[in-house]
């Protein structure tokens, strides 16, 4: 994702980069975590239109953010494949964006419940505030780094179904779980920012890593601490075991990527092969958040199937 396309408008996108280029990896993360939160706190699977609404909403946010970035992209300098793609195809992507927005709106109007509309309006307001704070104005100081904002917004969005079933008089398991997920998603954004810090610096894109370079050294330890805290929350029954497993397993996978990526950047690998390697690590950052929920779901389904056969 960090190949130089400055002089090559016909550059071929590697197969492993397509999901990231089209923002489908972020959609996949959102859908599997929507499944986790809905199954845990609503005791059901998400309905088809809930998958569609959340998936389209995530795609709309990420694509809009990248389109805004592509407007000020300096194509004469090194840049990511996804930014090149959004710069080159911004007109058809804008058309696709408005079509997706129309479909998303139609699904919300046709199927969303009153509670979902209420929480959804809150989510829309938060998303608009996030995009505005990230994109406008460029050089203003932010109270919260964009990576933290993204983590908070993403966690709230994928847990919307759960919030409709939660009451303040009930358990605080949901707020704790969403807060821990927000930190995980923030760590995911930080891992990507670490891997792309040279590109962000070249393109004058803002990131937490550039504002606070020491973040790179702190990230592995922060991931370990987050996993330990998640384990402690599970031990005292403050978050469900399945969510604890997904958090801890994702932490472990991000930790590997952070360590490998940090060593790659420290070694000064800035040639073509090094950049492709870094790009592949960026592609794996979202995969690290998809695999644990999928593994847990498959394992649980297998166990339930075997248990049912044994009883039969």
PDB file of C-alpha atoms in Angstrom:
ATOM      1  CA  UNK A   1       0.000   0.000   0.000  1.00  0.00           C
ATOM      2  CA  UNK A   2       3.021   2.196   0.008  1.00  0.00           C
ATOM      3  CA  UNK A   3       4.245   1.721  -3.505  1.00  0.00           C
ATOM      4  CA  UNK A   4       5.239   4.887  -5.363  1.00  0.00           C
ATOM      5  CA  UNK A   5       2.701   5.662  -8.078  1.00  0.00           C
ATOM      6  CA  UNK A   6       3.890   9.180  -8.768  1.00  0.00           C
ATOM      7  CA  UNK A   7       4.748   8.541 -12.411  1.00  0.00           C
ATOM      8  CA  UNK A   8       2.581   5.511 -13.124  1.00  0.00           C
ATOM      9  CA  UNK A   9      -1.174   6.036 -13.457  1.00  0.00           C
ATOM     10  CA  UNK A  10      -1.567   2.507 -14.789  1.00  0.00           C
ATOM     11  CA  UNK A  11       0.102   0.834 -11.824  1.00  0.00           C
ATOM     12  CA  UNK A  12      -1.375  -2.568 -11.056  1.00  0.00           C
ATOM     13  CA  UNK A  13      -2.877  -2.969  -7.599  1.00  0.00           C
ATOM     14  CA  UNK A  14      -1.572  -6.135  -5.885  1.00  0.00           C
ATOM     15  CA  UNK A  15      -4.285  -8.704  -5.053  1.00  0.00           C
ATOM     16  CA  UNK A  16      -3.649  -8.370  -1.310  1.00  0.00           C
ATOM     17  CA  UNK A  17      -4.303  -4.606  -1.468  1.00  0.00           C
ATOM     18  CA  UNK A  18      -7.778  -4.597  -3.005  1.00  0.00           C
ATOM     19  CA  UNK A  19      -9.702  -5.025   0.249  1.00  0.00           C
ATOM     20  CA  UNK A  20      -7.905  -2.044   1.761  1.00  0.00           C
ATOM     21  CA  UNK A  21      -8.133   0.053  -1.400  1.00  0.00           C
ATOM     22  CA  UNK A  22     -11.920  -0.431  -1.520  1.00  0.00           C
ATOM     23  CA  UNK A  23     -12.331  -0.043   2.287  1.00  0.00           C
ATOM     24  CA  UNK A  24     -13.775  -3.557   2.439  1.00  0.00           C
ATOM     25  CA  UNK A  25     -11.394  -4.627   5.200  1.00  0.00           C
ATOM     26  CA  UNK A  26     -12.850  -1.963   7.500  1.00  0.00           C
ATOM     27  CA  UNK A  27     -16.353  -3.108   6.565  1.00  0.00           C
ATOM     28  CA  UNK A  28     -15.397  -6.700   7.437  1.00  0.00           C
ATOM     29  CA  UNK A  29     -14.104  -5.597  10.842  1.00  0.00           C
ATOM     30  CA  UNK A  30     -17.328  -3.725  11.512  1.00  0.00           C
ATOM     31  CA  UNK A  31     -19.572  -6.621  10.532  1.00  0.00           C
ATOM     32  CA  UNK A  32     -17.832  -9.278  12.625  1.00  0.00           C
ATOM     33  CA  UNK A  33     -17.805  -7.020  15.689  1.00  0.00           C
ATOM     34  CA  UNK A  34     -21.459  -6.124  15.068  1.00  0.00           C
ATOM     35  CA  UNK A  35     -22.086  -9.862  15.197  1.00  0.00           C
ATOM     36  CA  UNK A  36     -20.143 -10.171  18.458  1.00  0.00           C
ATOM     37  CA  UNK A  37     -21.956  -7.346  20.262  1.00  0.00           C
ATOM     38  CA  UNK A  38     -25.433  -8.196  18.945  1.00  0.00           C
ATOM     39  CA  UNK A  39     -25.100 -11.873  19.792  1.00  0.00           C
ATOM     40  CA  UNK A  40     -23.797 -11.124  23.266  1.00  0.00           C
ATOM     41  CA  UNK A  41     -26.095  -8.317  24.374  1.00  0.00           C
ATOM     42  CA  UNK A  42     -29.228  -8.883  22.280  1.00  0.00           C
ATOM     43  CA  UNK A  43     -29.091 -12.697  22.341  1.00  0.00           C
ATOM     44  CA  UNK A  44     -29.636 -12.894  18.599  1.00  0.00           C
ATOM     45  CA  UNK A  45     -27.831 -12.533  15.303  1.00  0.00           C
ATOM     46  CA  UNK A  46     -27.946  -9.222  13.411  1.00  0.00           C
ATOM     47  CA  UNK A  47     -30.713  -9.067  10.830  1.00  0.00           C
ATOM     48  CA  UNK A  48     -29.759  -8.762   7.170  1.00  0.00           C
ATOM     49  CA  UNK A  49     -30.660  -5.084   6.986  1.00  0.00           C
ATOM     50  CA  UNK A  50     -28.609  -4.369  10.113  1.00  0.00           C
ATOM     51  CA  UNK A  51     -25.571  -5.915   8.449  1.00  0.00           C
ATOM     52  CA  UNK A  52     -26.311  -3.867   5.315  1.00  0.00           C
ATOM     53  CA  UNK A  53     -26.824  -0.564   7.161  1.00  0.00           C
ATOM     54  CA  UNK A  54     -23.700  -0.877   9.305  1.00  0.00           C
ATOM     55  CA  UNK A  55     -21.586  -2.147   6.397  1.00  0.00           C
ATOM     56  CA  UNK A  56     -22.704   0.656   4.076  1.00  0.00           C
ATOM     57  CA  UNK A  57     -22.266   3.265   6.817  1.00  0.00           C
ATOM     58  CA  UNK A  58     -18.692   2.174   7.498  1.00  0.00           C
ATOM     59  CA  UNK A  59     -17.891   2.196   3.784  1.00  0.00           C
ATOM     60  CA  UNK A  60     -19.368   5.676   3.417  1.00  0.00           C
ATOM     61  CA  UNK A  61     -17.291   7.100   6.265  1.00  0.00           C
ATOM     62  CA  UNK A  62     -13.989   5.553   5.185  1.00  0.00           C
ATOM     63  CA  UNK A  63     -14.489   6.365   1.514  1.00  0.00           C
ATOM     64  CA  UNK A  64     -15.440   9.967   2.280  1.00  0.00           C
ATOM     65  CA  UNK A  65     -12.360  10.392   4.472  1.00  0.00           C
ATOM     66  CA  UNK A  66     -10.087   9.002   1.753  1.00  0.00           C
ATOM     67  CA  UNK A  67     -11.708  11.093  -0.953  1.00  0.00           C
ATOM     68  CA  UNK A  68     -11.065  14.218   1.118  1.00  0.00           C
ATOM     69  CA  UNK A  69      -7.436  13.128   1.565  1.00  0.00           C
ATOM     70  CA  UNK A  70      -7.074  12.444  -2.160  1.00  0.00           C
ATOM     71  CA  UNK A  71      -8.065  16.026  -2.999  1.00  0.00           C
ATOM     72  CA  UNK A  72      -4.871  17.335  -1.466  1.00  0.00           C
ATOM     73  CA  UNK A  73      -2.698  14.374  -2.449  1.00  0.00           C
ATOM     74  CA  UNK A  74       0.635  15.349  -3.970  1.00  0.00           C
ATOM     75  CA  UNK A  75       0.987  12.686  -6.653  1.00  0.00           C
ATOM     76  CA  UNK A  76       4.577  13.753  -7.360  1.00  0.00           C
ATOM     77  CA  UNK A  77       5.583  12.332  -3.991  1.00  0.00           C
ATOM     78  CA  UNK A  78       5.403   8.859  -2.549  1.00  0.00           C
ATOM     79  CA  UNK A  79       1.907   7.931  -1.400  1.00  0.00           C
ATOM     80  CA  UNK A  80      -0.241   4.937  -0.565  1.00  0.00           C
ATOM     81  CA  UNK A  81      -2.030   2.831  -3.145  1.00  0.00           C
ATOM     82  CA  UNK A  82      -5.430   3.539  -1.593  1.00  0.00           C
ATOM     83  CA  UNK A  83      -4.905   7.295  -1.798  1.00  0.00           C
ATOM     84  CA  UNK A  84      -3.732   6.961  -5.387  1.00  0.00           C
ATOM     85  CA  UNK A  85      -6.822   4.895  -6.204  1.00  0.00           C
ATOM     86  CA  UNK A  86      -9.187   7.441  -4.638  1.00  0.00           C
ATOM     87  CA  UNK A  87      -7.376  10.292  -6.390  1.00  0.00           C
ATOM     88  CA  UNK A  88      -7.484   8.649  -9.814  1.00  0.00           C
ATOM     89  CA  UNK A  89     -11.067   7.349  -9.574  1.00  0.00           C
ATOM     90  CA  UNK A  90     -12.586  10.076  -7.414  1.00  0.00           C
ATOM     91  CA  UNK A  91     -15.415  10.840  -9.864  1.00  0.00           C
ATOM     92  CA  UNK A  92     -16.821   7.278 -10.118  1.00  0.00           C
ATOM     93  CA  UNK A  93     -16.177   6.824  -6.387  1.00  0.00           C
ATOM     94  CA  UNK A  94     -18.163   9.974  -5.641  1.00  0.00           C
ATOM     95  CA  UNK A  95     -21.025   8.637  -7.762  1.00  0.00           C
ATOM     96  CA  UNK A  96     -20.820   5.293  -5.967  1.00  0.00           C
ATOM     97  CA  UNK A  97     -20.740   7.122  -2.637  1.00  0.00           C
ATOM     98  CA  UNK A  98     -24.011   8.938  -3.311  1.00  0.00           C
ATOM     99  CA  UNK A  99     -25.647   5.743  -4.558  1.00  0.00           C
ATOM    100  CA  UNK A 100     -24.533   3.924  -1.403  1.00  0.00           C
ATOM    101  CA  UNK A 101     -25.813   6.812   0.726  1.00  0.00           C
ATOM    102  CA  UNK A 102     -29.207   6.617  -0.993  1.00  0.00           C
ATOM    103  CA  UNK A 103     -29.418   2.866  -0.417  1.00  0.00           C
ATOM    104  CA  UNK A 104     -28.300   3.207   3.202  1.00  0.00           C
ATOM    105  CA  UNK A 105     -30.889   5.907   3.847  1.00  0.00           C
ATOM    106  CA  UNK A 106     -33.636   3.841   2.221  1.00  0.00           C
ATOM    107  CA  UNK A 107     -32.789   0.828   4.394  1.00  0.00           C
ATOM    108  CA  UNK A 108     -32.805   2.937   7.553  1.00  0.00           C
ATOM    109  CA  UNK A 109     -36.177   4.497   6.730  1.00  0.00           C
ATOM    110  CA  UNK A 110     -37.716   1.167   5.727  1.00  0.00           C
ATOM    111  CA  UNK A 111     -36.453  -1.139   8.460  1.00  0.00           C
ATOM    112  CA  UNK A 112     -34.884   0.632  11.453  1.00  0.00           C
ATOM    113  CA  UNK A 113     -36.819   0.556  14.723  1.00  0.00           C
ATOM    114  CA  UNK A 114     -37.516   3.648  16.806  1.00  0.00           C
ATOM    115  CA  UNK A 115     -34.687   2.828  19.209  1.00  0.00           C
ATOM    116  CA  UNK A 116     -32.304   2.149  16.334  1.00  0.00           C
ATOM    117  CA  UNK A 117     -33.237   5.487  14.750  1.00  0.00           C
ATOM    118  CA  UNK A 118     -32.588   7.277  18.024  1.00  0.00           C
ATOM    119  CA  UNK A 119     -29.177   5.715  18.550  1.00  0.00           C
ATOM    120  CA  UNK A 120     -28.445   5.937  14.826  1.00  0.00           C
ATOM    121  CA  UNK A 121     -29.011   9.714  14.831  1.00  0.00           C
ATOM    122  CA  UNK A 122     -26.539   9.985  17.687  1.00  0.00           C
ATOM    123  CA  UNK A 123     -24.055   7.904  15.680  1.00  0.00           C
ATOM    124  CA  UNK A 124     -24.526  10.101  12.595  1.00  0.00           C
ATOM    125  CA  UNK A 125     -23.869  13.240  14.630  1.00  0.00           C
ATOM    126  CA  UNK A 126     -20.693  11.704  16.057  1.00  0.00           C
ATOM    127  CA  UNK A 127     -19.491  10.591  12.607  1.00  0.00           C
ATOM    128  CA  UNK A 128     -20.091  14.023  11.083  1.00  0.00           C
ATOM    129  CA  UNK A 129     -18.211  15.635  13.959  1.00  0.00           C
ATOM    130  CA  UNK A 130     -15.361  13.157  13.491  1.00  0.00           C
ATOM    131  CA  UNK A 131     -14.987  13.744   9.739  1.00  0.00           C
ATOM    132  CA  UNK A 132     -15.215  17.504  10.222  1.00  0.00           C
ATOM    133  CA  UNK A 133     -12.594  17.523  12.985  1.00  0.00           C
ATOM    134  CA  UNK A 134     -10.228  15.375  10.923  1.00  0.00           C
ATOM    135  CA  UNK A 135     -10.600  17.233   7.634  1.00  0.00           C
ATOM    136  CA  UNK A 136     -11.420  20.850   8.634  1.00  0.00           C
ATOM    137  CA  UNK A 137      -9.512  22.943   9.438  1.00  0.00           C
ATOM    138  CA  UNK A 138      -6.190  21.364   8.526  1.00  0.00           C
ATOM    139  CA  UNK A 139      -3.742  22.941  10.916  1.00  0.00           C
ATOM    140  CA  UNK A 140      -5.790  23.343  14.075  1.00  0.00           C
ATOM    141  CA  UNK A 141      -4.888  21.525  17.263  1.00  0.00           C
ATOM    142  CA  UNK A 142      -7.276  18.732  18.231  1.00  0.00           C
ATOM    143  CA  UNK A 143      -8.343  17.804  21.703  1.00  0.00           C
ATOM    144  CA  UNK A 144      -8.333  14.147  20.683  1.00  0.00           C
ATOM    145  CA  UNK A 145      -6.016  12.529  18.109  1.00  0.00           C
ATOM    146  CA  UNK A 146      -7.871  11.312  15.037  1.00  0.00           C
ATOM    147  CA  UNK A 147      -6.910   7.697  15.766  1.00  0.00           C
ATOM    148  CA  UNK A 148      -8.627   7.872  19.159  1.00  0.00           C
ATOM    149  CA  UNK A 149     -11.659   9.555  17.632  1.00  0.00           C
ATOM    150  CA  UNK A 150     -11.849   6.834  14.982  1.00  0.00           C
ATOM    151  CA  UNK A 151     -11.619   4.106  17.627  1.00  0.00           C
ATOM    152  CA  UNK A 152     -14.418   5.625  19.700  1.00  0.00           C
ATOM    153  CA  UNK A 153     -16.696   6.192  16.704  1.00  0.00           C
ATOM    154  CA  UNK A 154     -16.096   2.694  15.327  1.00  0.00           C
ATOM    155  CA  UNK A 155     -16.775   0.998  18.675  1.00  0.00           C
ATOM    156  CA  UNK A 156     -19.997   2.941  19.140  1.00  0.00           C
ATOM    157  CA  UNK A 157     -21.154   2.139  15.611  1.00  0.00           C
ATOM    158  CA  UNK A 158     -20.635  -1.629  15.777  1.00  0.00           C
ATOM    159  CA  UNK A 159     -22.375  -1.786  19.167  1.00  0.00           C
ATOM    160  CA  UNK A 160     -25.500   0.153  18.124  1.00  0.00           C
ATOM    161  CA  UNK A 161     -27.770  -2.886  18.397  1.00  0.00           C
ATOM    162  CA  UNK A 162     -26.475  -3.582  21.882  1.00  0.00           C
ATOM    163  CA  UNK A 163     -27.150  -0.003  23.016  1.00  0.00           C
ATOM    164  CA  UNK A 164     -30.803  -0.309  22.005  1.00  0.00           C
ATOM    165  CA  UNK A 165     -31.156  -3.172  24.493  1.00  0.00           C
ATOM    166  CA  UNK A 166     -29.185  -1.513  27.312  1.00  0.00           C
ATOM    167  CA  UNK A 167     -30.564   0.527  30.198  1.00  0.00           C
ATOM    168  CA  UNK A 168     -28.529   2.686  32.627  1.00  0.00           C
ATOM    169  CA  UNK A 169     -30.099   0.781  35.519  1.00  0.00           C
ATOM    170  CA  UNK A 170     -28.663  -2.466  34.246  1.00  0.00           C
ATOM    171  CA  UNK A 171     -25.157  -3.891  34.167  1.00  0.00           C
ATOM    172  CA  UNK A 172     -22.227  -1.760  33.051  1.00  0.00           C
ATOM    173  CA  UNK A 173     -20.775  -4.639  31.075  1.00  0.00           C
ATOM    174  CA  UNK A 174     -21.719  -3.000  27.766  1.00  0.00           C
ATOM    175  CA  UNK A 175     -20.035   0.385  28.403  1.00  0.00           C
ATOM    176  CA  UNK A 176     -16.918  -1.407  29.629  1.00  0.00           C
ATOM    177  CA  UNK A 177     -16.858  -3.739  26.610  1.00  0.00           C
ATOM    178  CA  UNK A 178     -17.375  -0.869  24.172  1.00  0.00           C
ATOM    179  CA  UNK A 179     -14.664   1.152  25.896  1.00  0.00           C
ATOM    180  CA  UNK A 180     -12.212  -1.741  25.638  1.00  0.00           C
ATOM    181  CA  UNK A 181     -13.151  -2.259  21.987  1.00  0.00           C
ATOM    182  CA  UNK A 182     -12.596   1.459  21.333  1.00  0.00           C
ATOM    183  CA  UNK A 183      -9.071   1.172  22.727  1.00  0.00           C
ATOM    184  CA  UNK A 184      -8.436  -1.876  20.531  1.00  0.00           C
ATOM    185  CA  UNK A 185      -9.669  -0.075  17.419  1.00  0.00           C
ATOM    186  CA  UNK A 186      -7.508   2.911  18.359  1.00  0.00           C
ATOM    187  CA  UNK A 187      -4.495   0.606  18.633  1.00  0.00           C
ATOM    188  CA  UNK A 188      -5.329  -0.724  15.174  1.00  0.00           C
ATOM    189  CA  UNK A 189      -5.308   2.844  13.785  1.00  0.00           C
ATOM    190  CA  UNK A 190      -2.025   3.558  15.596  1.00  0.00           C
ATOM    191  CA  UNK A 191      -0.429   0.432  14.131  1.00  0.00           C
ATOM    192  CA  UNK A 192      -1.359   1.565  10.631  1.00  0.00           C
ATOM    193  CA  UNK A 193      -0.179   5.117  11.371  1.00  0.00           C
ATOM    194  CA  UNK A 194       3.133   3.721  12.596  1.00  0.00           C
ATOM    195  CA  UNK A 195       3.599   1.685   9.426  1.00  0.00           C
ATOM    196  CA  UNK A 196       2.712   4.654   7.214  1.00  0.00           C
ATOM    197  CA  UNK A 197       4.400   7.424   9.196  1.00  0.00           C
ATOM    198  CA  UNK A 198       6.949   8.163   6.454  1.00  0.00           C
ATOM    199  CA  UNK A 199       4.203   8.511   3.861  1.00  0.00           C
ATOM    200  CA  UNK A 200       2.126  10.699   6.160  1.00  0.00           C
ATOM    201  CA  UNK A 201       5.140  12.906   6.755  1.00  0.00           C
ATOM    202  CA  UNK A 202       5.805  13.219   3.016  1.00  0.00           C
ATOM    203  CA  UNK A 203       2.171  14.031   2.259  1.00  0.00           C
ATOM    204  CA  UNK A 204       1.763  16.293   5.330  1.00  0.00           C
ATOM    205  CA  UNK A 205      -1.050  14.105   6.662  1.00  0.00           C
ATOM    206  CA  UNK A 206      -1.697  14.412  10.360  1.00  0.00           C
ATOM    207  CA  UNK A 207      -1.304  11.416  12.690  1.00  0.00           C
ATOM    208  CA  UNK A 208      -0.811  10.688  16.372  1.00  0.00           C
ATOM    209  CA  UNK A 209       2.494   8.991  15.564  1.00  0.00           C
ATOM    210  CA  UNK A 210       3.883  12.112  13.900  1.00  0.00           C
ATOM    211  CA  UNK A 211       2.664  14.354  16.700  1.00  0.00           C
ATOM    212  CA  UNK A 212       4.108  12.057  19.359  1.00  0.00           C
ATOM    213  CA  UNK A 213       6.911   9.891  17.872  1.00  0.00           C
ATOM    214  CA  UNK A 214       7.350   8.104  21.198  1.00  0.00           C
ATOM    215  CA  UNK A 215       4.011   6.375  20.548  1.00  0.00           C
ATOM    216  CA  UNK A 216       5.819   3.820  18.386  1.00  0.00           C
ATOM    217  CA  UNK A 217       7.854   2.571  21.336  1.00  0.00           C
ATOM    218  CA  UNK A 218       4.868   2.576  23.695  1.00  0.00           C
ATOM    219  CA  UNK A 219       2.444   0.728  21.412  1.00  0.00           C
ATOM    220  CA  UNK A 220       3.629  -2.875  22.082  1.00  0.00           C
ATOM    221  CA  UNK A 221       3.501  -2.355  25.823  1.00  0.00           C
ATOM    222  CA  UNK A 222       0.103  -0.702  25.556  1.00  0.00           C
ATOM    223  CA  UNK A 223      -1.257  -3.709  23.658  1.00  0.00           C
ATOM    224  CA  UNK A 224       0.049  -6.088  26.333  1.00  0.00           C
ATOM    225  CA  UNK A 225      -1.477  -3.918  29.075  1.00  0.00           C
ATOM    226  CA  UNK A 226      -4.795  -3.788  27.244  1.00  0.00           C
ATOM    227  CA  UNK A 227      -4.846  -7.595  26.978  1.00  0.00           C
ATOM    228  CA  UNK A 228      -4.102  -7.950  30.703  1.00  0.00           C
ATOM    229  CA  UNK A 229      -6.857  -5.494  31.601  1.00  0.00           C
ATOM    230  CA  UNK A 230      -9.288  -7.359  29.353  1.00  0.00           C
ATOM    231  CA  UNK A 231      -8.375 -10.602  31.121  1.00  0.00           C
ATOM    232  CA  UNK A 232      -8.953  -8.933  34.486  1.00  0.00           C
ATOM    233  CA  UNK A 233     -12.373  -7.633  33.393  1.00  0.00           C
ATOM    234  CA  UNK A 234     -13.309 -11.168  32.326  1.00  0.00           C
ATOM    235  CA  UNK A 235     -12.084 -12.611  35.623  1.00  0.00           C
ATOM    236  CA  UNK A 236     -14.369 -10.302  37.618  1.00  0.00           C
ATOM    237  CA  UNK A 237     -17.303 -10.812  35.225  1.00  0.00           C
ATOM    238  CA  UNK A 238     -17.304  -7.218  34.006  1.00  0.00           C
ATOM    239  CA  UNK A 239     -17.129  -8.217  30.344  1.00  0.00           C
ATOM    240  CA  UNK A 240     -18.300 -11.473  28.706  1.00  0.00           C
ATOM    241  CA  UNK A 241     -15.665 -14.162  28.027  1.00  0.00           C
ATOM    242  CA  UNK A 242     -16.289 -14.181  24.264  1.00  0.00           C
ATOM    243  CA  UNK A 243     -15.631 -10.452  24.009  1.00  0.00           C
ATOM    244  CA  UNK A 244     -12.601 -10.844  26.254  1.00  0.00           C
ATOM    245  CA  UNK A 245     -11.261 -13.567  23.961  1.00  0.00           C
ATOM    246  CA  UNK A 246     -11.740 -11.403  20.859  1.00  0.00           C
ATOM    247  CA  UNK A 247     -10.026  -8.445  22.531  1.00  0.00           C
ATOM    248  CA  UNK A 248      -7.048 -10.434  23.807  1.00  0.00           C
ATOM    249  CA  UNK A 249      -6.526 -12.406  20.578  1.00  0.00           C
ATOM    250  CA  UNK A 250      -6.708  -9.209  18.517  1.00  0.00           C
ATOM    251  CA  UNK A 251      -4.201  -7.570  20.871  1.00  0.00           C
ATOM    252  CA  UNK A 252      -1.816 -10.473  20.335  1.00  0.00           C
ATOM    253  CA  UNK A 253      -2.050 -10.270  16.549  1.00  0.00           C
ATOM    254  CA  UNK A 254      -1.636  -6.484  16.508  1.00  0.00           C
ATOM    255  CA  UNK A 255       1.345  -6.864  18.832  1.00  0.00           C
ATOM    256  CA  UNK A 256       3.090  -9.099  16.308  1.00  0.00           C
ATOM    257  CA  UNK A 257       2.405  -6.605  13.524  1.00  0.00           C
ATOM    258  CA  UNK A 258       3.572  -3.674  15.651  1.00  0.00           C
ATOM    259  CA  UNK A 259       6.843  -5.374  16.573  1.00  0.00           C
ATOM    260  CA  UNK A 260       7.552  -6.585  13.034  1.00  0.00           C
ATOM    261  CA  UNK A 261       6.591  -3.226  11.562  1.00  0.00           C
ATOM    262  CA  UNK A 262       8.684  -1.277  14.045  1.00  0.00           C
ATOM    263  CA  UNK A 263      11.747  -3.389  13.261  1.00  0.00           C
ATOM    264  CA  UNK A 264      11.156  -2.984   9.534  1.00  0.00           C
ATOM    265  CA  UNK A 265      10.968   0.800   9.849  1.00  0.00           C
ATOM    266  CA  UNK A 266      13.942   0.972  12.201  1.00  0.00           C
ATOM    267  CA  UNK A 267      16.061  -0.991   9.772  1.00  0.00           C
ATOM    268  CA  UNK A 268      15.528   1.786   7.250  1.00  0.00           C
ATOM    269  CA  UNK A 269      14.043  -0.443   4.558  1.00  0.00           C
ATOM    270  CA  UNK A 270      12.856   2.266   2.201  1.00  0.00           C
ATOM    271  CA  UNK A 271      13.416   0.578  -1.124  1.00  0.00           C
ATOM    272  CA  UNK A 272      10.664  -0.892  -3.270  1.00  0.00           C
ATOM    273  CA  UNK A 273      10.678  -4.301  -1.581  1.00  0.00           C
ATOM    274  CA  UNK A 274      10.588  -2.715   1.857  1.00  0.00           C
ATOM    275  CA  UNK A 275       7.607  -0.564   0.991  1.00  0.00           C
ATOM    276  CA  UNK A 276       5.623  -3.481  -0.390  1.00  0.00           C
ATOM    277  CA  UNK A 277       6.374  -5.435   2.781  1.00  0.00           C
ATOM    278  CA  UNK A 278       5.138  -2.549   4.912  1.00  0.00           C
ATOM    279  CA  UNK A 279       2.024  -2.318   2.769  1.00  0.00           C
ATOM    280  CA  UNK A 280       1.264  -5.973   3.364  1.00  0.00           C
ATOM    281  CA  UNK A 281       1.553  -5.379   7.112  1.00  0.00           C
ATOM    282  CA  UNK A 282      -0.951  -2.534   6.786  1.00  0.00           C
ATOM    283  CA  UNK A 283      -3.330  -4.904   5.004  1.00  0.00           C
ATOM    284  CA  UNK A 284      -2.967  -7.383   7.875  1.00  0.00           C
ATOM    285  CA  UNK A 285      -3.807  -4.805  10.545  1.00  0.00           C
ATOM    286  CA  UNK A 286      -7.548  -5.111   9.906  1.00  0.00           C
ATOM    287  CA  UNK A 287      -7.261  -8.860   9.406  1.00  0.00           C
ATOM    288  CA  UNK A 288      -6.012  -9.002  13.008  1.00  0.00           C
ATOM    289  CA  UNK A 289      -9.403  -7.705  14.150  1.00  0.00           C
ATOM    290  CA  UNK A 290     -11.426 -10.027  11.907  1.00  0.00           C
ATOM    291  CA  UNK A 291      -9.847 -13.402  12.643  1.00  0.00           C
ATOM    292  CA  UNK A 292     -10.506 -13.688  16.430  1.00  0.00           C
ATOM    293  CA  UNK A 293     -14.303 -13.146  16.231  1.00  0.00           C
ATOM    294  CA  UNK A 294     -14.530 -15.513  13.243  1.00  0.00           C
ATOM    295  CA  UNK A 295     -12.437 -18.173  15.000  1.00  0.00           C
ATOM    296  CA  UNK A 296     -14.548 -17.891  18.156  1.00  0.00           C
ATOM    297  CA  UNK A 297     -17.789 -18.086  16.202  1.00  0.00           C
ATOM    298  CA  UNK A 298     -16.695 -21.121  14.196  1.00  0.00           C
ATOM    299  CA  UNK A 299     -15.337 -22.886  17.300  1.00  0.00           C
ATOM    300  CA  UNK A 300     -18.539 -22.255  19.234  1.00  0.00           C
ATOM    301  CA  UNK A 301     -20.684 -23.457  16.340  1.00  0.00           C
ATOM    302  CA  UNK A 302     -18.640 -26.656  16.105  1.00  0.00           C
ATOM    303  CA  UNK A 303     -18.904 -27.272  19.859  1.00  0.00           C
ATOM    304  CA  UNK A 304     -22.668 -26.672  19.839  1.00  0.00           C
ATOM    305  CA  UNK A 305     -23.061 -28.980  16.866  1.00  0.00           C
ATOM    306  CA  UNK A 306     -21.072 -31.741  18.540  1.00  0.00           C
ATOM    307  CA  UNK A 307     -22.989 -31.265  21.777  1.00  0.00           C
ATOM    308  CA  UNK A 308     -26.289 -31.487  19.912  1.00  0.00           C
ATOM    309  CA  UNK A 309     -25.205 -34.683  18.185  1.00  0.00           C
ATOM    310  CA  UNK A 310     -24.075 -36.170  21.495  1.00  0.00           C
ATOM    311  CA  UNK A 311     -27.408 -35.395  23.133  1.00  0.00           C
ATOM    312  CA  UNK A 312     -29.267 -36.783  20.109  1.00  0.00           C
TER     313      UNK A 312
END
